[in-house]
C-alpha positions as YAML, in Angstrom:
chain: A
units: angstrom
residues:
- id: 1
  name: MET
  ca: [110.19, 86.90, 121.19]
- id: 2
  name: LEU
  ca: [108.07, 89.14, 123.43]
- id: 3
  name: ALA
  ca: [110.66, 88.90, 126.22]
- id: 4
  name: MET
  ca: [113.43, 89.85, 123.77]
- id: 5
  name: LEU
  ca: [111.41, 92.80, 122.50]
- id: 6
  name: LEU
  ca: [110.69, 94.01, 126.03]
- id: 7
  name: LEU
  ca: [114.37, 93.68, 126.98]
- id: 8
  name: PHE
  ca: [115.34, 95.61, 123.83]
- id: 9
  name: LEU
  ca: [112.88, 98.41, 124.63]
- id: 10
  name: LEU
  ca: [114.37, 98.73, 128.12]
- id: 11
  name: SER
  ca: [118.04, 98.39, 127.18]
- id: 12
  name: GLU
  ca: [118.08, 100.38, 123.92]
- id: 13
  name: PRO
  ca: [115.30, 102.99, 124.24]
- id: 14
  name: GLY
  ca: [116.90, 105.33, 121.72]
- id: 15
  name: VAL
  ca: [116.95, 102.72, 118.94]
- id: 16
  name: ALA
  ca: [113.43, 101.60, 119.85]
- id: 17
  name: ILE
  ca: [112.11, 105.15, 119.79]
- id: 18
  name: GLU
  ca: [113.73, 105.78, 116.41]
- id: 19
  name: GLY
  ca: [112.14, 102.62, 115.01]
- id: 20
  name: ALA
  ca: [108.74, 103.57, 116.42]
- id: 21
  name: ARG
  ca: [109.08, 107.10, 115.03]
- id: 22
  name: PHE
  ca: [109.98, 105.74, 111.58]
- id: 23
  name: GLY
  ca: [106.99, 103.39, 111.60]
- id: 24
  name: LEU
  ca: [104.56, 106.08, 112.70]
- id: 25
  name: MET
  ca: [105.89, 108.56, 110.13]
- id: 26
  name: LEU
  ca: [105.58, 105.90, 107.43]
- id: 27
  name: TRP
  ca: [101.99, 105.28, 108.50]
- id: 28
  name: ALA
  ca: [101.10, 108.98, 108.76]
- id: 29
  name: ASN
  ca: [102.84, 110.18, 105.59]
- id: 30
  name: ARG
  ca: [102.21, 107.27, 103.23]
- id: 31
  name: LEU
  ca: [99.56, 104.81, 104.38]
- id: 32
  name: LEU
  ca: [97.03, 107.15, 105.97]
- id: 33
  name: PRO
  ca: [96.61, 109.68, 103.11]
- id: 34
  name: SER
  ca: [96.80, 107.05, 100.37]
- id: 35
  name: LEU
  ca: [94.51, 104.40, 101.91]
- id: 36
  name: LEU
  ca: [92.03, 106.12, 104.20]
- id: 37
  name: PRO
  ca: [89.95, 107.88, 101.48]
- id: 38
  name: PHE
  ca: [89.60, 104.62, 99.55]
- id: 39
  name: LEU
  ca: [88.68, 102.70, 102.70]
- id: 40
  name: ILE
  ca: [85.97, 105.20, 103.63]
- id: 41
  name: LEU
  ca: [84.59, 105.31, 100.08]
- id: 42
  name: THR
  ca: [84.42, 101.52, 99.70]
- id: 43
  name: GLN
  ca: [82.79, 101.15, 103.12]
- id: 44
  name: ILE
  ca: [80.15, 103.76, 102.20]
- id: 45
  name: LEU
  ca: [79.47, 102.01, 98.88]
- id: 46
  name: LEU
  ca: [79.19, 98.63, 100.60]
- id: 47
  name: MET
  ca: [77.00, 99.74, 103.52]
- id: 48
  name: SER
  ca: [74.69, 101.88, 101.41]
- id: 49
  name: GLY
  ca: [74.01, 99.26, 98.74]
- id: 50
  name: TYR
  ca: [75.46, 101.44, 96.00]
- id: 51
  name: LEU
  ca: [78.24, 98.94, 95.35]
- id: 52
  name: ASP
  ca: [75.59, 96.38, 94.39]
- id: 53
  name: ALA
  ca: [73.96, 98.90, 92.07]
- id: 54
  name: ILE
  ca: [77.26, 99.96, 90.47]
- id: 55
  name: THR
  ca: [78.49, 96.43, 89.81]
- id: 56
  name: GLU
  ca: [75.11, 95.45, 88.39]
- id: 57
  name: LYS
  ca: [74.99, 98.55, 86.17]
- id: 58
  name: LEU
  ca: [78.51, 97.99, 84.83]
- id: 59
  name: GLY
  ca: [78.06, 94.23, 84.50]
- id: 60
  name: LEU
  ca: [81.11, 93.77, 86.73]
- id: 61
  name: SER
  ca: [81.15, 90.71, 88.97]
- id: 62
  name: TYR
  ca: [82.25, 91.07, 92.59]
- id: 63
  name: PRO
  ca: [85.37, 88.88, 92.13]
- id: 64
  name: HIS
  ca: [86.54, 91.00, 89.20]
- id: 65
  name: PHE
  ca: [85.77, 94.17, 91.16]
- id: 66
  name: VAL
  ca: [88.00, 92.98, 94.03]
- id: 67
  name: LEU
  ca: [90.77, 91.88, 91.67]
- id: 68
  name: LEU
  ca: [90.76, 95.23, 89.85]
- id: 69
  name: PHE
  ca: [90.36, 97.66, 92.75]
- id: 70
  name: GLY
  ca: [92.49, 95.66, 95.19]
- id: 71
  name: THR
  ca: [95.38, 95.82, 92.73]
- id: 72
  name: LEU
  ca: [94.89, 99.51, 91.86]
- id: 73
  name: PHE
  ca: [94.41, 100.79, 95.42]
- id: 74
  name: GLY
  ca: [97.20, 98.68, 96.91]
- id: 75
  name: PHE
  ca: [97.76, 96.70, 100.09]
- id: 76
  name: PRO
  ca: [95.70, 95.89, 102.14]
- id: 77
  name: MET
  ca: [92.61, 96.79, 100.08]
- id: 78
  name: GLY
  ca: [92.52, 93.38, 98.37]
- id: 79
  name: ALA
  ca: [92.29, 91.51, 101.68]
- id: 80
  name: LYS
  ca: [89.86, 94.03, 103.19]
- id: 81
  name: LEU
  ca: [87.49, 93.93, 100.20]
- id: 82
  name: SER
  ca: [87.64, 90.14, 100.00]
- id: 83
  name: ALA
  ca: [86.83, 89.69, 103.69]
- id: 84
  name: ASP
  ca: [84.07, 92.32, 103.80]
- id: 85
  name: LEU
  ca: [82.33, 91.10, 100.66]
- id: 86
  name: CYS
  ca: [82.58, 87.48, 101.79]
- id: 87
  name: ALA
  ca: [81.08, 88.40, 105.17]
- id: 88
  name: LYS
  ca: [78.17, 90.05, 103.34]
- id: 89
  name: SER
  ca: [77.73, 87.03, 101.01]
- id: 90
  name: ARG
  ca: [78.82, 88.90, 97.88]
- id: 91
  name: LEU
  ca: [81.71, 86.46, 97.52]
- id: 92
  name: SER
  ca: [81.86, 82.75, 98.24]
- id: 93
  name: THR
  ca: [84.54, 81.51, 100.65]
- id: 94
  name: ARG
  ca: [86.44, 79.89, 97.77]
- id: 95
  name: GLU
  ca: [86.44, 83.15, 95.81]
- id: 96
  name: ALA
  ca: [87.57, 85.17, 98.82]
- id: 97
  name: SER
  ca: [90.28, 82.59, 99.64]
- id: 98
  name: LEU
  ca: [91.73, 83.14, 96.18]
- id: 99
  name: LEU
  ca: [91.22, 86.89, 95.91]
- id: 100
  name: PHE
  ca: [92.71, 87.95, 99.22]
- id: 101
  name: ILE
  ca: [96.02, 86.49, 97.98]
- id: 102
  name: VAL
  ca: [96.12, 87.57, 94.32]
- id: 103
  name: SER
  ca: [94.70, 91.10, 94.81]
- id: 104
  name: ASN
  ca: [96.70, 92.11, 97.90]
- id: 105
  name: HIS
  ca: [99.86, 93.85, 96.65]
- id: 106
  name: MET
  ca: [101.99, 96.91, 97.33]
- id: 107
  name: SER
  ca: [100.26, 99.86, 95.66]
- id: 108
  name: PRO
  ca: [101.45, 101.07, 92.24]
- id: 109
  name: ALA
  ca: [102.06, 104.50, 93.82]
- id: 110
  name: PHE
  ca: [104.42, 102.98, 96.42]
- id: 111
  name: VAL
  ca: [106.24, 100.86, 93.85]
- id: 112
  name: GLY
  ca: [106.58, 103.60, 91.25]
- id: 113
  name: GLY
  ca: [107.26, 106.40, 93.72]
- id: 114
  name: TYR
  ca: [109.24, 105.09, 96.69]
- id: 115
  name: ILE
  ca: [110.93, 102.02, 95.18]
- id: 116
  name: LEU
  ca: [111.71, 103.00, 91.59]
- id: 117
  name: SER
  ca: [111.87, 106.81, 91.66]
- id: 118
  name: GLU
  ca: [113.22, 107.58, 95.14]
- id: 119
  name: THR
  ca: [115.30, 104.49, 96.02]
- id: 120
  name: LEU
  ca: [116.50, 102.94, 92.77]
- id: 121
  name: ARG
  ca: [116.22, 106.17, 90.76]
- id: 122
  name: GLN
  ca: [115.09, 104.23, 87.70]
- id: 123
  name: PRO
  ca: [111.60, 105.48, 86.82]
- id: 124
  name: LYS
  ca: [112.06, 104.10, 83.31]
- id: 125
  name: LEU
  ca: [111.56, 100.63, 84.83]
- id: 126
  name: ILE
  ca: [108.04, 101.43, 86.06]
- id: 127
  name: PRO
  ca: [106.13, 99.69, 83.20]
- id: 128
  name: MET
  ca: [108.25, 96.53, 83.40]
- id: 129
  name: THR
  ca: [108.05, 96.46, 87.20]
- id: 130
  name: TYR
  ca: [104.26, 96.81, 87.20]
- id: 131
  name: ALA
  ca: [104.05, 93.92, 84.76]
- id: 132
  name: LEU
  ca: [106.34, 91.73, 86.88]
- id: 133
  name: LEU
  ca: [104.59, 92.48, 90.17]
- id: 134
  name: TYR
  ca: [100.94, 92.44, 89.15]
- id: 135
  name: LEU
  ca: [100.41, 90.49, 85.92]
- id: 136
  name: PRO
  ca: [101.34, 86.98, 87.18]
- id: 137
  name: ALA
  ca: [98.99, 87.21, 90.18]
- id: 138
  name: VAL
  ca: [96.17, 88.88, 88.22]
- id: 139
  name: CYS
  ca: [96.39, 86.36, 85.36]
- id: 140
  name: TYR
  ca: [96.43, 83.46, 87.81]
- id: 141
  name: GLY
  ca: [93.43, 84.98, 89.60]
- id: 142
  name: LEU
  ca: [91.47, 85.33, 86.36]
- id: 143
  name: ILE
  ca: [92.26, 81.73, 85.35]
- id: 144
  name: MET
  ca: [91.26, 80.32, 88.74]
- id: 145
  name: LEU
  ca: [88.06, 82.40, 88.84]
- id: 146
  name: HIS
  ca: [87.16, 81.01, 85.42]
- id: 147
  name: ARG
  ca: [87.76, 77.48, 86.72]
- id: 148
  name: LEU
  ca: [85.73, 78.16, 89.88]
- id: 149
  name: HIS
  ca: [82.75, 79.24, 87.81]
- id: 150
  name: GLY
  ca: [83.27, 76.74, 85.00]
- id: 151
  name: GLY
  ca: [81.43, 73.68, 86.27]
- id: 152
  name: ALA
  ca: [77.98, 72.99, 87.62]
- id: 153
  name: ALA
  ca: [79.32, 71.75, 90.96]
- id: 154
  name: ASP
  ca: [81.42, 74.86, 91.44]
- id: 155
  name: ALA
  ca: [78.55, 77.07, 90.34]
- id: 156
  name: LYS
  ca: [76.42, 75.71, 93.17]
- id: 157
  name: LYS
  ca: [79.10, 76.68, 95.68]
- id: 158
  name: CYS
  ca: [78.97, 80.25, 94.41]
- id: 159
  name: THR
  ca: [75.18, 80.52, 94.72]
- id: 160
  name: ARG
  ca: [75.42, 82.93, 97.64]
- id: 161
  name: ALA
  ca: [77.43, 85.46, 95.66]
- id: 162
  name: ASP
  ca: [75.36, 85.04, 92.48]
- id: 163
  name: THR
  ca: [72.07, 85.41, 94.35]
- id: 164
  name: ALA
  ca: [73.25, 88.52, 96.16]
- id: 165
  name: LYS
  ca: [74.33, 90.09, 92.90]
- id: 166
  name: LYS
  ca: [71.07, 89.39, 91.09]
- id: 167
  name: SER
  ca: [68.82, 90.63, 93.85]
- id: 168
  name: THR
  ca: [67.55, 94.18, 93.58]
- id: 169
  name: PRO
  ca: [69.86, 96.38, 95.67]
- id: 170
  name: ARG
  ca: [68.28, 98.40, 98.47]
- id: 171
  name: LEU
  ca: [69.88, 101.85, 98.35]
- id: 172
  name: ARG
  ca: [70.17, 104.00, 101.45]
- id: 173
  name: LEU
  ca: [72.57, 106.81, 102.28]
- id: 174
  name: ASN
  ca: [72.50, 108.70, 105.57]
- id: 175
  name: PHE
  ca: [74.80, 110.07, 108.25]
- id: 176
  name: ALA
  ca: [74.68, 106.83, 110.23]
- id: 177
  name: ILE
  ca: [76.30, 105.06, 107.28]
- id: 178
  name: PHE
  ca: [78.91, 107.79, 106.95]
- id: 179
  name: ASP
  ca: [79.70, 107.53, 110.67]
- id: 180
  name: ALA
  ca: [79.97, 103.73, 110.56]
- id: 181
  name: ALA
  ca: [82.14, 103.83, 107.42]
- id: 182
  name: ILE
  ca: [84.52, 106.40, 108.91]
- id: 183
  name: MET
  ca: [84.83, 104.57, 112.23]
- id: 184
  name: ASN
  ca: [85.37, 101.22, 110.51]
- id: 185
  name: SER
  ca: [88.03, 102.74, 108.25]
- id: 186
  name: PHE
  ca: [89.86, 104.47, 111.11]
- id: 187
  name: GLU
  ca: [89.82, 101.25, 113.13]
- id: 188
  name: THR
  ca: [91.45, 99.49, 110.19]
- id: 189
  name: MET
  ca: [94.06, 102.23, 109.79]
- id: 190
  name: LEU
  ca: [94.87, 102.18, 113.51]
- id: 191
  name: LYS
  ca: [95.46, 98.42, 113.33]
- id: 192
  name: LEU
  ca: [97.78, 98.90, 110.37]
- id: 193
  name: GLY
  ca: [99.62, 101.71, 112.15]
- id: 194
  name: GLY
  ca: [100.22, 99.53, 115.21]
- id: 195
  name: TYR
  ca: [101.65, 96.71, 113.13]
- id: 196
  name: VAL
  ca: [103.82, 99.04, 111.04]
- id: 197
  name: MET
  ca: [105.26, 100.59, 114.21]
- id: 198
  name: LEU
  ca: [105.87, 97.21, 115.86]
- id: 199
  name: PHE
  ca: [107.67, 95.72, 112.87]
- id: 200
  name: SER
  ca: [109.68, 98.91, 112.37]
- id: 201
  name: ILE
  ca: [110.96, 98.47, 115.93]
- id: 202
  name: LEU
  ca: [111.81, 94.83, 115.17]
- id: 203
  name: THR
  ca: [113.66, 95.92, 112.02]
- id: 204
  name: GLY
  ca: [115.61, 98.48, 114.07]
- id: 205
  name: MET
  ca: [116.45, 95.77, 116.61]
- id: 206
  name: CYS
  ca: [117.81, 93.51, 113.86]
- id: 207
  name: ARG
  ca: [119.91, 96.32, 112.41]
- id: 208
  name: HIS
  ca: [121.30, 97.12, 115.86]
- id: 209
  name: PHE
  ca: [122.28, 93.57, 116.85]
- id: 210
  name: LEU
  ca: [123.19, 92.25, 113.40]
- id: 211
  name: ALA
  ca: [125.22, 95.24, 112.20]
- id: 212
  name: ALA
  ca: [128.34, 93.03, 112.01]
- id: 213
  name: LEU
  ca: [126.47, 90.59, 109.72]
- id: 214
  name: PRO
  ca: [125.13, 92.76, 106.89]
- id: 215
  name: GLY
  ca: [123.89, 89.81, 104.84]
- id: 216
  name: VAL
  ca: [121.87, 88.35, 107.70]
- id: 217
  name: CYS
  ca: [120.62, 91.82, 108.63]
- id: 218
  name: THR
  ca: [119.41, 92.44, 105.08]
- id: 219
  name: LEU
  ca: [117.66, 89.07, 104.95]
- id: 220
  name: ALA
  ca: [115.96, 89.72, 108.30]
- id: 221
  name: ALA
  ca: [114.82, 93.18, 107.18]
- id: 222
  name: GLY
  ca: [113.50, 91.71, 103.93]
- id: 223
  name: LEU
  ca: [111.39, 89.21, 105.82]
- id: 224
  name: LEU
  ca: [110.06, 91.67, 108.41]
- id: 225
  name: GLU
  ca: [108.82, 94.83, 106.67]
- id: 226
  name: VAL
  ca: [108.85, 96.05, 103.07]
- id: 227
  name: THR
  ca: [109.99, 99.66, 103.53]
- id: 228
  name: GLY
  ca: [112.87, 98.65, 105.77]
- id: 229
  name: ALA
  ca: [113.68, 95.83, 103.34]
- id: 230
  name: VAL
  ca: [113.95, 98.24, 100.40]
- id: 231
  name: SER
  ca: [116.32, 100.47, 102.35]
- id: 232
  name: ALA
  ca: [118.45, 97.55, 103.60]
- id: 233
  name: ILE
  ca: [118.71, 95.89, 100.18]
- id: 234
  name: ASP
  ca: [119.60, 99.21, 98.55]
- id: 235
  name: GLY
  ca: [122.49, 99.65, 101.00]
- id: 236
  name: PHE
  ca: [123.69, 96.04, 100.79]
- id: 237
  name: PHE
  ca: [123.96, 95.50, 97.02]
- id: 238
  name: ALA
  ca: [126.17, 97.72, 94.91]
- id: 239
  name: ASP
  ca: [125.13, 96.22, 91.56]
- id: 240
  name: SER
  ca: [121.68, 97.23, 90.32]
- id: 241
  name: TYR
  ca: [120.82, 93.74, 88.96]
- id: 242
  name: PRO
  ca: [120.68, 91.76, 92.24]
- id: 243
  name: LYS
  ca: [119.36, 94.84, 94.01]
- id: 244
  name: TYR
  ca: [116.38, 95.06, 91.66]
- id: 245
  name: VAL
  ca: [115.60, 91.33, 91.86]
- id: 246
  name: ALA
  ca: [115.81, 91.27, 95.67]
- id: 247
  name: ILE
  ca: [113.67, 94.39, 96.11]
- id: 248
  name: LEU
  ca: [110.96, 93.04, 93.80]
- id: 249
  name: ALA
  ca: [110.94, 89.74, 95.68]
- id: 250
  name: ALA
  ca: [110.55, 91.58, 99.00]
- id: 251
  name: ALA
  ca: [107.79, 93.80, 97.57]
- id: 252
  name: ALA
  ca: [105.91, 90.80, 96.15]
- id: 253
  name: PHE
  ca: [106.10, 88.94, 99.48]
- id: 254
  name: GLY
  ca: [105.02, 91.91, 101.58]
- id: 255
  name: GLY
  ca: [106.95, 90.92, 104.71]
- id: 256
  name: CYS
  ca: [105.80, 89.51, 108.04]
- id: 257
  name: SER
  ca: [104.31, 92.92, 108.76]
- id: 258
  name: GLY
  ca: [102.04, 92.53, 105.73]
- id: 259
  name: ILE
  ca: [101.04, 89.04, 106.86]
- id: 260
  name: ALA
  ca: [100.19, 90.31, 110.36]
- id: 261
  name: GLN
  ca: [98.19, 93.23, 108.93]
- id: 262
  name: THR
  ca: [96.29, 90.91, 106.61]
- id: 263
  name: ALA
  ca: [95.54, 88.51, 109.47]
- id: 264
  name: SER
  ca: [93.96, 91.40, 111.39]
- id: 265
  name: LEU
  ca: [91.56, 92.14, 108.50]
- id: 266
  name: ILE
  ca: [90.22, 88.72, 107.52]
- id: 267
  name: ARG
  ca: [87.81, 88.36, 110.45]
- id: 268
  name: PRO
  ca: [85.27, 91.16, 109.94]
- id: 269
  name: ASP
  ca: [83.56, 92.01, 113.25]
- id: 270
  name: GLY
  ca: [85.45, 89.08, 114.80]
- id: 271
  name: LYS
  ca: [83.62, 86.57, 112.60]
- id: 272
  name: ASP
  ca: [85.54, 83.61, 111.13]
- id: 273
  name: ILE
  ca: [84.73, 83.47, 107.41]
- id: 274
  name: GLY
  ca: [87.15, 80.67, 106.55]
- id: 275
  name: LEU
  ca: [90.15, 82.63, 105.25]
- id: 276
  name: SER
  ca: [93.48, 81.01, 106.16]
- id: 277
  name: ILE
  ca: [96.55, 83.15, 106.87]
- id: 278
  name: VAL
  ca: [98.72, 80.05, 106.38]
- id: 279
  name: ARG
  ca: [97.40, 79.70, 102.84]
- id: 280
  name: TYR
  ca: [97.93, 83.43, 102.32]
- id: 281
  name: THR
  ca: [101.57, 83.14, 103.41]
- id: 282
  name: ARG
  ca: [102.21, 80.19, 101.09]
- id: 283
  name: GLY
  ca: [100.60, 82.09, 98.23]
- id: 284
  name: LYS
  ca: [102.68, 85.22, 98.81]
- id: 285
  name: LEU
  ca: [105.89, 83.17, 98.99]
- id: 286
  name: LEU
  ca: [104.99, 81.55, 95.67]
- id: 287
  name: ILE
  ca: [104.21, 84.93, 94.07]
- id: 288
  name: ALA
  ca: [107.51, 86.33, 95.41]
- id: 289
  name: GLY
  ca: [109.41, 83.39, 93.91]
- id: 290
  name: VAL
  ca: [107.76, 83.79, 90.50]
- id: 291
  name: THR
  ca: [108.35, 87.55, 90.54]
- id: 292
  name: ALA
  ca: [112.03, 87.13, 91.46]
- id: 293
  name: LEU
  ca: [112.53, 84.53, 88.71]
- id: 294
  name: LEU
  ca: [110.90, 86.74, 86.06]
- id: 295
  name: ALA
  ca: [112.87, 89.78, 87.23]
- id: 296
  name: ALA
  ca: [116.13, 87.82, 87.08]
- id: 297
  name: LEU
  ca: [115.36, 86.69, 83.53]
- id: 298
  name: LEU
  ca: [114.01, 89.94, 82.11]
- id: 299
  name: TYR
  ca: [116.10, 92.65, 83.81]
- id: 300
  name: PRO
  ca: [119.27, 92.01, 81.74]
- id: 301
  name: ILE
  ca: [117.17, 92.12, 78.56]
- id: 302
  name: LEU
  ca: [114.80, 95.03, 79.17]
- id: 303
  name: ALA
  ca: [116.58, 97.30, 81.64]
...
């Protein structure tokens, strides 16, 4: 794969440059302004101890905080929050292993703006699409969290998170924390930017070499990167019904780019906290299948 990519960069520099430019523009125009403020804020809250105080004051458990804010803020906040809170013993490994799958989705702003308003031009489908993309994973997450905390044996395994939550938080806020939060957040964004650019080049390579096979090209784009997948699926299907189902399946899966980005975030400070990217991939494939099935059943009725 690396040899093929290197050969492509040397033989088709124009296509490679265009793919890299598209990836970097996507990162700069969409990911950076929408994610960076939330990353910095959550890092400040976590490092300063104010997140402990806020969750205690609101009576909100850490798992439910991750499930709520990961879904609202969008990919990859669910995985980032799960890994960081697990590393700081606010979540057990079993909780984090569940949450980094069910709370790591494309953001509502991306789905409602780019997919439904700009690409499909069907903003009326926003409520139904949000329900199809987020409700199955969130409901499953809530059920599994209830089961995790339901028995005495499971409760013992969550002692680390419970003890951390009940302890009196030590609040501190200074410029050192701001500096660390900003640097940590920019490091995360740079990782994401690198992966987005790389997979945009791979998508461009597939489009270049598979132009004579539009079906295979669309499938490859759908597996590689979400934004390219949306564009490829939109151009391949003429009928809105299969187009909608395929785009929602691609968005629910997140692409290989999303898997690579998630893998780069689940080892905070290089420390293995027991999160499996193989399990994440299986979970996202299952969520994509459920989403596609529900979309196929409900679109003819509700659209």
